[in-house]
Structure formats: C-alpha cells, structure tokens
Coordinates of C-alpha atoms and ligand atoms in Angstrom, one line a residue:
Chain A
X1 CA 95.9 52.8 127.8
X2 CA 97.7 53.6 124.6
X3 CA 96.2 55.8 121.9
X4 CA 97.0 55.3 118.2
X5 CA 98.4 58.8 117.6
X6 CA 99.0 61.1 120.6
X7 CA 97.6 64.6 119.9
X8 CA 100.7 66.9 119.7
X9 CA 101.1 69.4 122.5
X10 CA 100.5 72.9 121.0
X11 CA 103.0 75.6 121.7
X12 CA 102.3 78.7 123.8
X13 CA 99.2 80.5 122.5
X14 CA 99.9 83.7 120.4
X15 CA 96.4 84.3 119.0
X16 CA 93.3 83.2 120.8
X17 CA 89.9 83.7 119.3
X18 CA 86.8 82.9 121.4
X19 CA 83.1 82.8 120.6
X20 CA 83.8 84.9 117.6
X21 CA 80.9 86.3 115.5
X22 CA 81.5 88.6 112.5
X23 CA 79.1 90.2 110.0
X24 CA 78.4 93.1 107.8
X25 CA 75.5 94.6 109.6
X26 CA 73.0 91.7 109.0
X27 CA 73.1 88.2 110.4
X28 CA 76.6 87.2 111.4
X29 CA 78.5 85.4 108.6
X30 CA 81.0 83.8 111.0
X31 CA 79.4 82.6 114.2
X32 CA 80.6 81.2 117.5
X33 CA 84.1 80.4 116.2
X34 CA 87.0 79.3 118.4
X35 CA 90.5 79.3 117.1
X36 CA 94.1 79.5 118.4
X37 CA 97.5 80.0 116.8
X38 CA 100.5 78.9 118.8
X39 CA 104.0 80.5 118.6
X40 CA 105.8 79.3 115.6
X41 CA 102.9 77.4 114.1
X42 CA 101.4 77.5 110.7
X43 CA 97.6 77.2 111.2
X44 CA 95.4 76.5 108.1
X45 CA 91.8 77.6 107.8
X46 CA 90.3 75.8 104.9
X47 CA 86.8 75.7 103.6
X48 CA 84.7 76.0 100.5
X49 CA 84.1 79.3 98.7
X50 CA 81.8 81.5 100.7
X51 CA 82.3 79.7 104.0
X52 CA 83.4 82.9 105.7
X53 CA 87.2 82.5 105.7
X54 CA 87.8 86.1 104.5
X55 CA 85.2 87.4 106.8
X56 CA 87.0 85.8 109.7
X57 CA 90.2 87.6 108.8
X58 CA 88.3 90.9 108.2
X59 CA 86.8 90.5 111.7
X60 CA 90.3 89.9 113.2
X61 CA 91.6 93.1 111.5
X62 CA 88.7 95.5 112.2
X63 CA 87.5 95.5 108.6
X64 CA 84.2 93.8 109.4
X65 CA 81.9 94.2 112.4
X66 CA 82.6 91.9 115.4
X67 CA 79.2 91.0 116.8
X68 CA 80.4 88.9 119.8
X69 CA 83.5 87.2 121.1
X70 CA 87.0 88.2 121.8
X71 CA 90.5 88.2 120.2
X72 CA 93.6 88.0 122.3
X73 CA 97.0 88.7 120.7
X74 CA 99.9 87.6 123.0
X75 CA 97.4 87.9 125.9
X76 CA 96.3 91.5 125.1
X77 CA 92.6 92.1 124.1
X78 CA 92.6 93.4 120.5
X79 CA 88.9 92.7 119.7
X80 CA 87.7 95.1 117.0
X81 CA 91.1 96.9 116.9
X82 CA 91.8 98.5 113.5
X83 CA 94.9 97.6 111.6
X84 CA 96.9 100.7 112.3
X85 CA 96.9 99.6 116.0
X86 CA 97.3 95.9 115.2
X87 CA 100.4 96.4 113.2
X88 CA 102.0 98.1 116.1
X89 CA 101.3 95.0 118.2
X90 CA 102.9 92.6 115.8
X91 CA 100.1 91.5 113.6
X92 CA 100.4 91.8 109.8
X93 CA 97.6 91.1 107.4
X94 CA 98.0 90.3 103.7
X95 CA 94.5 90.6 102.1
X96 CA 93.6 88.6 99.1
X97 CA 93.0 91.6 96.9
X98 CA 94.3 95.2 97.1
X99 CA 97.4 94.0 98.9
X100 CA 99.9 96.5 97.4
X101 CA 99.9 100.1 96.2
X102 CA 99.7 99.5 92.5
X103 CA 101.1 102.9 91.4
X104 CA 104.1 102.7 93.7
X105 CA 107.4 101.0 92.9
X106 CA 108.5 97.8 94.8
X107 CA 110.8 99.9 96.9
X108 CA 108.2 102.5 97.7
X109 CA 105.7 99.9 98.6
X110 CA 108.2 98.4 101.1
X111 CA 109.0 101.8 102.4
X112 CA 105.3 102.4 102.9
X113 CA 105.1 99.1 104.8
X114 CA 107.9 100.6 107.1
X115 CA 105.8 103.7 107.7
X116 CA 106.1 103.2 111.5
X117 CA 109.9 102.8 111.5
X118 CA 112.4 105.5 112.1
X119 CA 113.5 107.1 108.8
X120 CA 117.1 106.0 109.4
X121 CA 116.1 102.3 109.7
X122 CA 113.8 102.0 106.7
X123 CA 116.5 101.6 104.1
X124 CA 118.2 98.8 106.0
X125 CA 114.9 97.0 106.6
X126 CA 114.1 97.2 102.9
X127 CA 117.4 95.4 102.2
X128 CA 116.6 92.8 104.8
X129 CA 113.1 92.1 103.4
X130 CA 114.6 91.9 99.9
X131 CA 116.9 89.2 101.2
X132 CA 113.8 87.2 102.2
X133 CA 112.5 87.5 98.6
X134 CA 115.6 87.7 96.5
X135 CA 113.5 87.5 93.3
X136 CA 112.2 91.1 94.0
X137 CA 115.7 92.6 94.5
X138 CA 116.4 93.3 90.8
X139 CA 112.9 95.0 90.5
X140 CA 113.2 97.7 93.2
X141 CA 112.2 100.4 90.8
X142 CA 109.4 98.5 89.0
X143 CA 105.9 99.7 89.5
X144 CA 103.7 97.2 91.4
X145 CA 101.1 97.0 88.6
X146 CA 103.9 95.6 86.3
X147 CA 104.7 92.7 88.6
X148 CA 103.5 89.1 87.9
X149 CA 101.0 87.5 90.3
X150 CA 103.7 85.7 92.2
X151 CA 106.0 88.7 92.5
X152 CA 103.1 90.8 93.6
X153 CA 102.2 88.4 96.4
X154 CA 105.8 88.3 97.5
X155 CA 105.8 92.1 97.6
X156 CA 102.5 92.1 99.6
X157 CA 104.0 89.8 102.2
X158 CA 107.3 91.8 102.1
X159 CA 105.4 95.0 102.8
X160 CA 104.0 93.4 105.9
X161 CA 107.3 91.9 107.0
X162 CA 108.8 95.5 107.1
X163 CA 107.4 95.8 110.7
X164 CA 108.7 92.4 111.7
X165 CA 105.3 91.0 112.7
X166 CA 104.9 88.1 115.1
X167 CA 101.8 86.9 113.4
X168 CA 101.0 86.9 109.7
X169 CA 97.4 86.6 108.4
X170 CA 97.4 85.4 104.8
X171 CA 94.1 85.4 102.8
X172 CA 94.5 82.9 99.9
X173 CA 98.0 83.9 99.0
X174 CA 98.1 81.3 96.2
X175 CA 95.0 82.5 94.5
X176 CA 95.8 83.3 90.8
X177 CA 99.3 81.8 91.0
X178 CA 100.5 78.9 88.8
X179 CA 100.6 75.6 90.6
X180 CA 104.5 75.7 90.8
X181 CA 104.5 79.2 92.2
X182 CA 101.8 78.2 94.7
X183 CA 103.8 75.2 95.8
X184 CA 106.9 77.3 96.1
X185 CA 105.1 79.9 98.3
X186 CA 103.5 77.4 100.5
X187 CA 106.2 74.7 100.8
X188 CA 109.3 76.8 100.7
X189 CA 108.6 80.3 101.7
X190 CA 106.1 79.9 104.6
X191 CA 108.4 77.5 106.5
X192 CA 111.3 79.9 105.9
X193 CA 109.2 82.7 107.4
X194 CA 108.5 80.5 110.4
X195 CA 112.2 79.8 110.9
X196 CA 112.6 83.6 111.2
X197 CA 110.2 83.7 114.1
X198 CA 106.9 84.4 112.4
X199 CA 103.7 82.5 113.1
X200 CA 101.1 82.2 110.3
X201 CA 97.4 81.9 110.1
X202 CA 96.8 80.7 106.5
X203 CA 93.5 80.9 104.8
X204 CA 93.4 78.7 101.7
X205 CA 91.1 77.1 99.3
X206 CA 93.9 74.8 98.2
X207 CA 93.1 72.7 101.2
X208 CA 95.4 69.7 100.8
X209 CA 98.4 71.9 100.0
X210 CA 97.7 74.1 102.9
X211 CA 97.3 71.3 105.4
X212 CA 100.5 69.7 104.1
X213 CA 102.6 72.7 105.3
X214 CA 100.5 73.4 108.5
X215 CA 100.7 72.2 112.1
X216 CA 97.1 72.6 112.8
X217 CA 93.9 72.9 110.7
X218 CA 90.4 74.3 111.0
X219 CA 87.7 73.3 108.5
X220 CA 85.2 76.2 108.2
X221 CA 81.8 75.4 106.8
X222 CA 78.9 77.9 106.8
X223 CA 80.8 80.3 109.1
X224 CA 81.6 77.8 111.8
X225 CA 84.4 75.4 112.6
X226 CA 83.2 72.0 111.5
X227 CA 86.4 70.0 112.3
X228 CA 89.7 71.0 113.8
X229 CA 92.9 69.1 114.7
X230 CA 96.5 68.4 113.8
X231 CA 96.9 69.0 110.1
X232 CA 98.5 65.6 109.7
X233 CA 95.4 63.9 111.1
X234 CA 93.1 66.0 109.0
X235 CA 95.0 65.0 105.9
X236 CA 94.4 61.3 106.7
X237 CA 90.7 61.6 107.3
X238 CA 88.9 60.2 104.3
X239 CA 85.9 62.5 104.9
X240 CA 88.0 65.7 104.5
X241 CA 89.7 64.5 101.3
X242 CA 86.2 63.7 100.0
X243 CA 84.7 67.0 101.0
X244 CA 87.5 69.0 99.3
X245 CA 88.1 66.8 96.3
X246 CA 84.3 66.4 95.9
X247 CA 83.5 70.0 96.1
X248 CA 86.3 70.8 93.7
X249 CA 85.0 68.2 91.3
X250 CA 81.4 69.3 91.4
X251 CA 80.7 72.3 89.2
X252 CA 79.1 75.3 90.9
X253 CA 76.5 75.6 88.1
X254 CA 75.0 72.4 86.6
X255 CA 76.7 71.8 83.3
X256 CA 74.5 72.5 80.3
X257 CA 75.1 71.7 76.7
X258 CA 75.8 74.8 74.6
X259 CA 73.2 75.3 71.9
Chain B
X1 CA 97.4 142.2 70.5
X2 CA 97.7 144.4 73.6
X3 CA 94.2 143.4 74.6
X4 CA 95.3 139.8 74.3
X5 CA 98.4 140.4 76.5
X6 CA 96.3 142.3 79.0
X7 CA 93.8 139.4 79.2
X8 CA 96.6 137.0 79.8
X9 CA 97.4 139.1 82.9
X10 CA 93.8 138.8 84.1
X11 CA 94.0 135.1 83.3
X12 CA 97.0 134.6 85.5
X13 CA 95.3 136.2 88.4
X14 CA 92.1 134.1 88.0
X15 CA 94.3 131.1 87.6
X16 CA 96.1 131.9 90.8
X17 CA 92.8 132.1 92.8
X18 CA 91.5 129.0 91.0
X19 CA 94.7 127.1 91.7
X20 CA 94.4 127.7 95.5
X21 CA 90.7 126.8 95.4
X22 CA 90.9 123.7 93.2
X23 CA 93.9 122.2 94.9
X24 CA 92.0 122.4 98.2
X25 CA 88.9 121.0 96.6
X26 CA 90.7 118.1 95.0
X27 CA 92.5 117.2 98.2
X28 CA 89.2 116.8 100.0
X29 CA 88.0 114.5 97.3
X30 CA 91.4 112.7 97.0
X31 CA 91.7 111.8 100.6
X32 CA 88.0 111.2 101.6
X33 CA 86.2 110.7 98.2
X34 CA 83.6 113.4 99.2
X35 CA 82.8 115.8 96.4
X36 CA 82.2 118.8 98.7
X37 CA 79.9 121.1 96.7
X38 CA 79.6 123.4 99.8
X39 CA 83.2 124.3 99.1
X40 CA 82.3 127.6 97.4
X41 CA 80.1 128.7 100.3
X42 CA 82.8 128.0 102.8
X43 CA 84.9 130.3 100.6
X44 CA 82.2 132.9 101.0
X45 CA 82.1 132.5 104.7
X46 CA 85.8 133.0 105.0
X47 CA 85.5 136.1 102.8
X48 CA 82.9 137.6 105.1
X49 CA 85.1 137.0 108.2
X50 CA 88.0 138.7 106.3
X51 CA 85.6 141.5 105.5
X52 CA 84.7 141.9 109.2
X53 CA 88.5 142.0 110.0
X54 CA 89.3 144.7 107.5
X55 CA 86.2 146.7 108.6
X56 CA 87.5 146.6 112.2
X57 CA 90.8 148.0 111.0
X58 CA 92.7 144.8 110.6
X59 CA 95.4 144.5 107.9
X60 CA 95.1 142.4 104.8
X61 CA 97.4 139.8 106.3
X62 CA 95.1 139.6 109.4
X63 CA 92.2 139.2 107.0
X64 CA 93.9 136.4 105.1
X65 CA 94.9 134.6 108.3
X66 CA 91.3 134.9 109.7
X67 CA 90.0 133.6 106.4
X68 CA 92.3 130.7 106.4
X69 CA 91.4 129.8 110.0
X70 CA 87.7 130.1 109.2
X71 CA 87.9 127.9 106.2
X72 CA 90.0 125.4 108.0
X73 CA 87.8 125.0 111.1
X74 CA 84.5 125.2 109.1
X75 CA 85.7 122.4 106.8
X76 CA 87.0 120.3 109.6
X77 CA 83.8 120.6 111.6
X78 CA 81.6 119.9 108.5
X79 CA 83.5 116.7 107.8
X80 CA 83.8 115.5 111.4
X81 CA 80.3 116.2 112.6
X82 CA 78.2 116.0 109.4
X83 CA 79.9 114.2 106.5
X84 CA 81.6 111.4 108.4
X85 CA 78.4 110.4 110.3
X86 CA 76.6 110.2 107.0
X87 CA 79.3 108.0 105.5
X88 CA 79.4 105.8 108.6
X89 CA 75.6 105.3 108.2
X90 CA 76.3 104.0 104.7
X91 CA 75.7 107.1 102.5
X92 CA 77.8 106.7 99.4
X93 CA 79.3 108.9 96.7
X94 CA 76.0 110.0 95.1
X95 CA 74.1 110.5 98.4
X96 CA 77.0 112.5 99.8
X97 CA 76.8 114.9 96.8
X98 CA 73.1 115.6 97.8
X99 CA 74.2 116.1 101.4
X100 CA 76.9 118.6 100.4
X101 CA 74.4 120.5 98.1
X102 CA 72.1 120.8 101.1
X103 CA 75.0 122.2 103.2
X104 CA 75.7 124.6 100.4
X105 CA 72.1 125.9 100.4
X106 CA 72.1 126.2 104.2
X107 CA 75.4 128.1 104.3
X108 CA 74.4 130.4 101.5
X109 CA 71.1 131.3 103.0
X110 CA 72.6 131.5 106.5
X111 CA 75.2 134.0 105.3
X112 CA 72.4 136.0 103.6
X113 CA 70.3 136.0 106.7
X114 CA 73.2 137.3 108.8
X115 CA 74.7 139.8 106.4
X116 CA 71.8 140.7 104.2
X117 CA 71.3 140.4 100.4
X118 CA 73.6 143.3 99.5
X119 CA 77.1 143.7 98.2
X120 CA 80.3 144.1 100.3
X121 CA 83.9 145.1 99.7
X122 CA 87.0 144.4 101.7
X123 CA 88.2 147.6 103.2
X124 CA 91.7 147.8 101.7
X125 CA 94.3 150.5 101.1
X126 CA 94.7 151.6 97.5
X127 CA 97.9 150.2 96.0
X128 CA 100.0 151.3 93.0
X129 CA 99.8 149.5 89.7
X130 CA 102.7 147.8 88.0
X131 CA 103.2 147.0 84.4
X132 CA 105.0 143.9 83.1
X133 CA 105.4 143.3 79.3
X134 CA 102.0 144.8 78.5
X135 CA 100.2 143.4 81.5
X136 CA 99.1 145.6 84.4
X137 CA 98.7 144.4 88.0
X138 CA 97.7 146.1 91.2
X139 CA 99.9 145.4 94.2
X140 CA 97.1 143.2 95.6
X141 CA 96.9 141.2 92.4
X142 CA 100.7 140.6 92.6
X143 CA 100.1 139.5 96.2
X144 CA 97.4 137.1 95.1
X145 CA 99.8 135.5 92.6
X146 CA 102.6 135.4 95.2
X147 CA 100.2 133.7 97.7
X148 CA 99.3 131.1 95.0
X149 CA 102.9 130.3 94.2
X150 CA 103.7 129.9 97.9
X151 CA 100.6 127.8 98.6
X152 CA 101.4 125.5 95.7
X153 CA 105.0 125.1 96.9
X154 CA 103.9 124.3 100.4
X155 CA 101.4 121.7 99.2
X156 CA 104.0 120.2 96.9
X157 CA 106.7 120.0 99.7
X158 CA 104.2 118.6 102.2
X159 CA 102.9 115.9 99.9
X160 CA 106.3 115.0 98.5
X161 CA 108.8 115.3 101.4
X162 CA 107.0 114.8 104.7
X163 CA 105.7 111.7 106.6
X164 CA 102.3 113.3 106.7
X165 CA 102.3 113.7 102.9
X166 CA 103.2 110.0 102.5
X167 CA 100.3 109.1 104.8
X168 CA 97.9 111.3 102.9
X169 CA 98.9 109.9 99.5
X170 CA 98.6 106.3 100.9
X171 CA 95.2 107.1 102.4
X172 CA 94.0 108.6 99.1
X173 CA 95.2 105.5 97.2
X174 CA 93.8 102.8 99.5
X175 CA 92.7 103.7 103.0
X176 CA 92.5 100.1 104.3
X177 CA 96.0 99.3 103.0
X178 CA 97.3 102.5 104.5
X179 CA 95.9 101.5 107.8
X180 CA 97.6 98.1 107.4
X181 CA 100.9 100.1 107.1
X182 CA 100.2 101.8 110.4
X183 CA 98.7 105.0 109.1
X184 CA 96.1 106.4 111.6
X185 CA 93.8 107.3 108.7
X186 CA 91.2 109.0 110.8
X187 CA 93.7 111.6 111.9
X188 CA 95.1 111.9 108.4
X189 CA 91.7 112.6 107.1
X190 CA 91.1 115.3 109.8
X191 CA 94.4 117.0 108.9
X192 CA 93.5 116.8 105.2
X193 CA 90.3 118.7 105.9
X194 CA 92.1 121.3 108.1
X195 CA 94.6 121.8 105.3
X196 CA 92.2 121.9 102.4
X197 CA 89.9 124.1 104.4
X198 CA 92.7 126.6 104.9
X199 CA 93.3 126.7 101.1
X200 CA 89.5 127.1 100.7
X201 CA 89.5 130.1 103.1
X202 CA 92.5 131.7 101.5
X203 CA 90.9 131.2 98.1
X204 CA 87.7 132.9 99.4
X205 CA 89.7 135.9 100.6
X206 CA 91.8 136.3 97.5
X207 CA 88.7 135.9 95.3
X208 CA 87.0 138.9 97.0
X209 CA 90.3 140.9 97.0
X210 CA 90.1 140.7 93.2
X211 CA 86.5 141.9 92.7
X212 CA 84.9 145.3 93.4
X213 CA 82.1 143.7 95.5
X214 CA 80.9 140.4 96.7
X215 CA 77.7 138.8 98.1
X216 CA 76.6 135.6 99.8
X217 CA 76.5 133.9 96.5
X218 CA 80.0 134.8 95.2
X219 CA 81.8 131.7 96.3
X220 CA 79.0 129.4 95.2
X221 CA 79.1 130.8 91.6
X222 CA 82.9 130.4 91.6
X223 CA 82.5 126.7 92.3
X224 CA 81.9 126.0 88.6
X225 CA 85.4 126.9 87.4
X226 CA 86.9 125.3 90.6
X227 CA 85.2 122.0 89.8
X228 CA 86.1 122.4 86.1
X229 CA 89.8 122.9 87.0
X230 CA 89.8 120.0 89.4
X231 CA 88.1 117.6 87.0
X232 CA 90.3 118.8 84.2
X233 CA 93.4 117.8 86.2
X234 CA 91.8 114.4 87.2
X235 CA 89.9 114.8 90.4
X236 CA 92.1 114.0 93.5
X237 CA 95.4 115.0 91.8
X238 CA 96.8 118.2 93.2
X239 CA 99.3 118.8 90.4
X240 CA 96.5 118.2 87.8
X241 CA 94.4 120.8 89.6
X242 CA 97.2 123.3 89.3
X243 CA 97.5 122.8 85.6
X244 CA 93.7 122.7 85.2
X245 CA 93.5 126.1 87.0
X246 CA 96.0 127.6 84.6
X247 CA 94.1 126.3 81.6
X248 CA 90.6 127.4 82.8
X249 CA 91.9 130.7 84.2
X250 CA 93.6 131.7 80.9
X251 CA 90.9 130.4 78.7
X252 CA 88.1 132.1 80.5
X253 CA 89.8 135.5 80.8
X254 CA 91.2 135.6 77.2
X255 CA 87.8 134.6 75.8
X256 CA 86.1 137.2 78.1
X257 CA 88.3 139.9 76.5
X258 CA 87.3 139.0 73.0
X259 CA 83.8 137.6 73.2
X260 CA 81.7 138.6 76.2
X261 CA 82.6 138.4 79.9
X262 CA 79.2 136.8 80.5
X263 CA 80.4 133.6 78.8
X264 CA 83.3 133.0 81.2
X265 CA 81.7 130.1 82.8
X266 CA 80.5 128.7 79.5
X267 CA 84.1 128.7 78.3
X268 CA 85.2 126.9 81.5
X269 CA 82.6 124.3 80.9
X270 CA 83.4 124.1 77.2
X271 CA 87.1 123.4 77.9
X272 CA 86.0 120.8 80.4
X273 CA 83.7 119.0 78.0
X274 CA 86.3 119.0 75.2
X275 CA 89.0 117.6 77.5
X276 CA 86.6 115.0 79.0
X277 CA 85.7 113.8 75.5
X278 CA 89.4 113.3 74.6
X279 CA 90.6 112.1 78.0
X280 CA 87.8 111.1 80.4
X281 CA 90.2 110.5 83.3
X282 CA 91.4 114.1 83.2
X283 CA 94.9 115.2 82.3
X284 CA 96.8 113.6 85.1
X285 CA 95.0 110.6 86.5
X286 CA 97.1 107.5 85.9
X287 CA 94.4 105.2 87.2
X288 CA 90.7 105.6 87.1
X289 CA 90.0 103.3 90.0
X290 CA 86.7 102.9 91.6
X291 CA 87.0 104.1 95.2
X292 CA 84.7 104.1 98.2
X293 CA 84.2 106.9 100.6
X294 CA 86.6 106.7 103.6
X295 CA 84.7 106.3 106.9
Ligands
ADP301 N1 81.1 93.1 102.3 C1 80.2 92.2 102.4 N2 78.9 92.5 102.8 C2 78.0 91.6 102.9 N3 78.2 90.2 102.8 C3 79.4 89.8 102.5 C4 80.5 90.8 102.3 N4 81.6 90.1 102.0 C5 81.3 88.8 102.0 N5 80.0 88.6 102.3 C6 79.3 87.3 102.4 O1 79.9 86.6 103.4 C7 79.9 85.2 103.1 C8 81.3 84.7 103.3 O2 82.2 85.3 102.4 P1 83.7 85.2 102.5 O3 84.1 85.5 103.9 O4 84.3 86.1 101.5 O5 84.0 83.7 102.1 P2 85.3 83.0 101.7 O6 86.5 83.9 101.9 O7 85.4 81.8 102.6 O8 85.1 82.6 100.3 C9 79.4 85.1 101.6 O9 78.1 84.6 101.7 C10 79.4 86.5 101.2 O10 78.3 86.8 100.3
MG302 MG1 87.9 84.7 100.6

C-alpha cells in the first residue's frame, strides 16, 4: 500500500530529549517535551513568542531548572549539566542575547572561545574560524560592541565553533538582523556549517525561513510540542502557514486610534 | 612646605595599605558581585592572628604569612558556606549587603569577646628611620610599600598573563558566557575568594604594622576609605582601585596634616562624592552594566 510521501528515515540520533520539563522554580514552562536531533541535521524549533523556545534551550544548557526528563548527547546522559561540561562534550550554545564579550576584541572573543584548547593551538584555530566567517577577518582588533548585528552574531557563532562542536544550539540567531542578512545566515551559512560536520538545533521565530533550511521541525505551543515532522511536510501544511502568518499579522495589543 | 612633603610620605604609606585592601575588595565584587562589607573585620581577624604570632616570638614575615592565610581561608569559607547559599536561595545584591553587614557585626563582636575591648600592638623589633627627599619612613613602612608594589605586580601579572586570570576576567564580565567557553566558574570564584582574602589578610597586618595600637574595630573603621578607593576606581576594576587608593591615601593624609586628622574619613568621602558627581561610573569603568550575583 503506497503512501503519498514516505517519511524520510532520520540519521543516527545525536541529541535525544525525553519527557523534558523545564521551569524557573514555579510551574514548568516547558512540559513533557520529546525531541531528537540526528547527525548532520538542521532541526528547527518554531513557535510564537513566549512559547518556551528559549526556556527549552536554557534547560538543555543548565541555565534553567530541569524538573523532569532526560537529555542524551551521543548516548551520554547530560541532563542538567552546566555549559562548562557540555562544551567539553561537543555542545555549543549561542544564546539570543549576551552572546559575546562586548569589551573584548573579535580576536580575544575567539581566543576566549578556545579557552579549553592548548595555548599552541588557539592561534591556528582562530584563523580557521575566521575562514568560516571571512567577513570578520579584517576586524580582528575591533571591539565587539562596535560590530553590526550580523557581524556580532557571526562572532558569537565563531566563538562557539572554536571548540569544534558536534551540535550547535542557536537561539533566534536572526533576531535583529536585516532580512537579507537573516537569509544569508540561514540559507548559506547554516548549511555550510553542516557540511563541516556540525548538527544544528535552530530556534527561530522566522518560522517559514527556518523550516526551509531544516530537515525536521517541531512546533512549540505553550511549552509543548504541538506538531512535529519533516520540515518539508510542515511547510506544506496550510494550518502551519496560517498559524504563523496569522499570528504575525495579528497585533499583540489591539490597535487603538491615537488621540 | 616640609610638612606638605612629610604628609605625602604618610599618604604613600596609607595608599599602599589601601591599595592592597581595595584591590582585594574590588576583586570580590568583580568576580561574584557581592559587596562584602565584612571585609574590614576579616582584616581585623588577620591582624589578631598576626598579633598572636608575634607575641609567640614569630617574625614579621611569619605574622604576614599567618595573616594572609587567615584572610584567605576566612574569606573562602564565608563565601562558600554563607554567601553562596544565600545567593542560591535567591538573595540579590541589596539583600546580600545586609547579610555581609550581619557578618561584620558578628565578627567584630566575636573578636571583642575573644580578645577583650582593649588595645593591642604587634610585637615588632624597632627599626631605623630613613629619609628620602624630606619624607621619613621607618623600615617597616618601607616594607609596607614594598609589599604593596609586589602585591600589585602579582595581581597584574596574574590577571593579564595567566589562564586563571583570563578565566577570572571572563567570569567577572559574564559568568554564563564564561561557562559556555568552558570556564569552571565555581572553581574560579573559589580561587578569587582565596586570592582576595589573602590580600585582605595582608592588608589587615600591614594596617596594624603602621599604627601604635589596634582593637576589634580597627579594620571595620578602615572599610570606609577602602570602599571609597574601590568605588573611585569603578568597583570591580583592580587597576582603578590602585589609582583610587593613591588618590584617597594622599588626599586624606595631606589634608590631615593641614586641617585636622579627625577629618581623614570625611576627606575620603568628600573626594568620593565629588568624583561620583563628575563620573558616576568611577574613574576606570568602561561599562556600567547591570550584573547579577554569581551563584
Ligand atoms: N527567567 C525567567 N523566570 C521566570 N519566567 C521566565 C523566565 N524566562 C522566561 N520566562 C517565562 O517563560 C515563558 C517562555 O519564555 P521563553 O522561553 O523566553 O519563550 P520564547 O523564547 O519562546 O519566546 C514566558 O511566559 C516567560 O514569561
Ligand atoms: Mg526566546
């Protein structure tokens, strides 16, 4: 019996999240969530503002309290591990805000990202990372506060790449970027990273763009996974387009005439 | 004119003690965001241990070492077993100040209960006096300045050239981001308290080396110029604290020579108020970012 579109076989699991509950001391914000990222995949987590996307990533990186559930990274239990341990195990997190050291130069930010490397290897790794983001190369000595939004985000990702992570967690990397820069980051740079052997868990509000570059997608609503499936299929579902286009079109506060 | 030169000499000594003390104080705040107002009383505790060492016949070096170890361990224990649990339970900047004030009172009264409400002096050999360009220093005062210079050089080298220094500066700037770079921030914070505590202890001993007698409140009253120097330099910035110490030390001793020694602290505060009016972020702070306490 033929099916219209065979569900693609997912690659070997790199990150496995089971029955995950995360909160800040009160009732859990993310509740009973299952999610996997396969080797070499880009997996998008999309959902409206306040749906718990950042909280999910904070739970994965020991920044928020895990109430229940487990996290396996390449088979090893890393539930509630803090980032200084996680980055030794190949997980790199680029938070939405406070993602670089603002008073340090581009080069010193990258060197700080290579804190765990042997001193003799740091210089070479900085050069390698600057090859990934050539736009940053002429700005080595520029202080991070003086970078544009796009340059700053590249630096933040570059800082994490210093340790050659297997899995990259990105929290709304395109927030505050111009549409062209956002497209460049999502459509050109993320696939380029994957071709270098990095898998990516991408949290985005720009849902349609995110799904377009992803292999798999999860739609988060009210702290739980509402829908998940191959990104290609999600893109074709009219209800998803409607939810995201609809929620984007509807203003958060009812419009009121100015007196 | 000679009184002026003489008072500059006194100012340099006070500045030396202040520099050691306020660099330690500012490191504690910089790395953990705890404004430890019990700092002066830990200084006093270290001074009493040094006093016991000299009374038992120990040398000044032994007394300094004992003071450094006392300050170091006491500060580490305070942070690890008292301040950190409070922070983990959600006490923030302002609440933590109240906690440290309570610790200050407990330490001060504890020391008084143990040693009594009288005055003490380190048992030290008399040393010759040396004159330099109209300033006069005893051998011990020269030693104090030497210790300050060495301590500042050590702090500078450690922060600038070592991996631990990089970890400390990263933790001070953004603990979560530092952790994301692989820095074990808990351990770094522990080392920062050991190190700043050693400075606190040395400051306590040098403080009482330079006075005829001290009591259980000596360190506590010295806290005012220490905080003034640290704030002047932009709290959390060791180099700022060094400059702040020089400014406060010189200003208070020179004014004491010409006005009235009783106004030393008023002058320290006066300088502070004026600087804060002109440059609220202190002399050195590049960024006045809002930071949370590191848990
Ligand atoms: N530090 C915090 N303490 C308490 N509640 C928080 C905290 N951060 C976020 N929340 C709450 O968690 C919910 C989800 O927030 P968040 O994970 O940031 O959503 P998203 O990233 O999807 O926009 C929101 O209701 C928010 O108010
Ligand atoms: Mg978010």
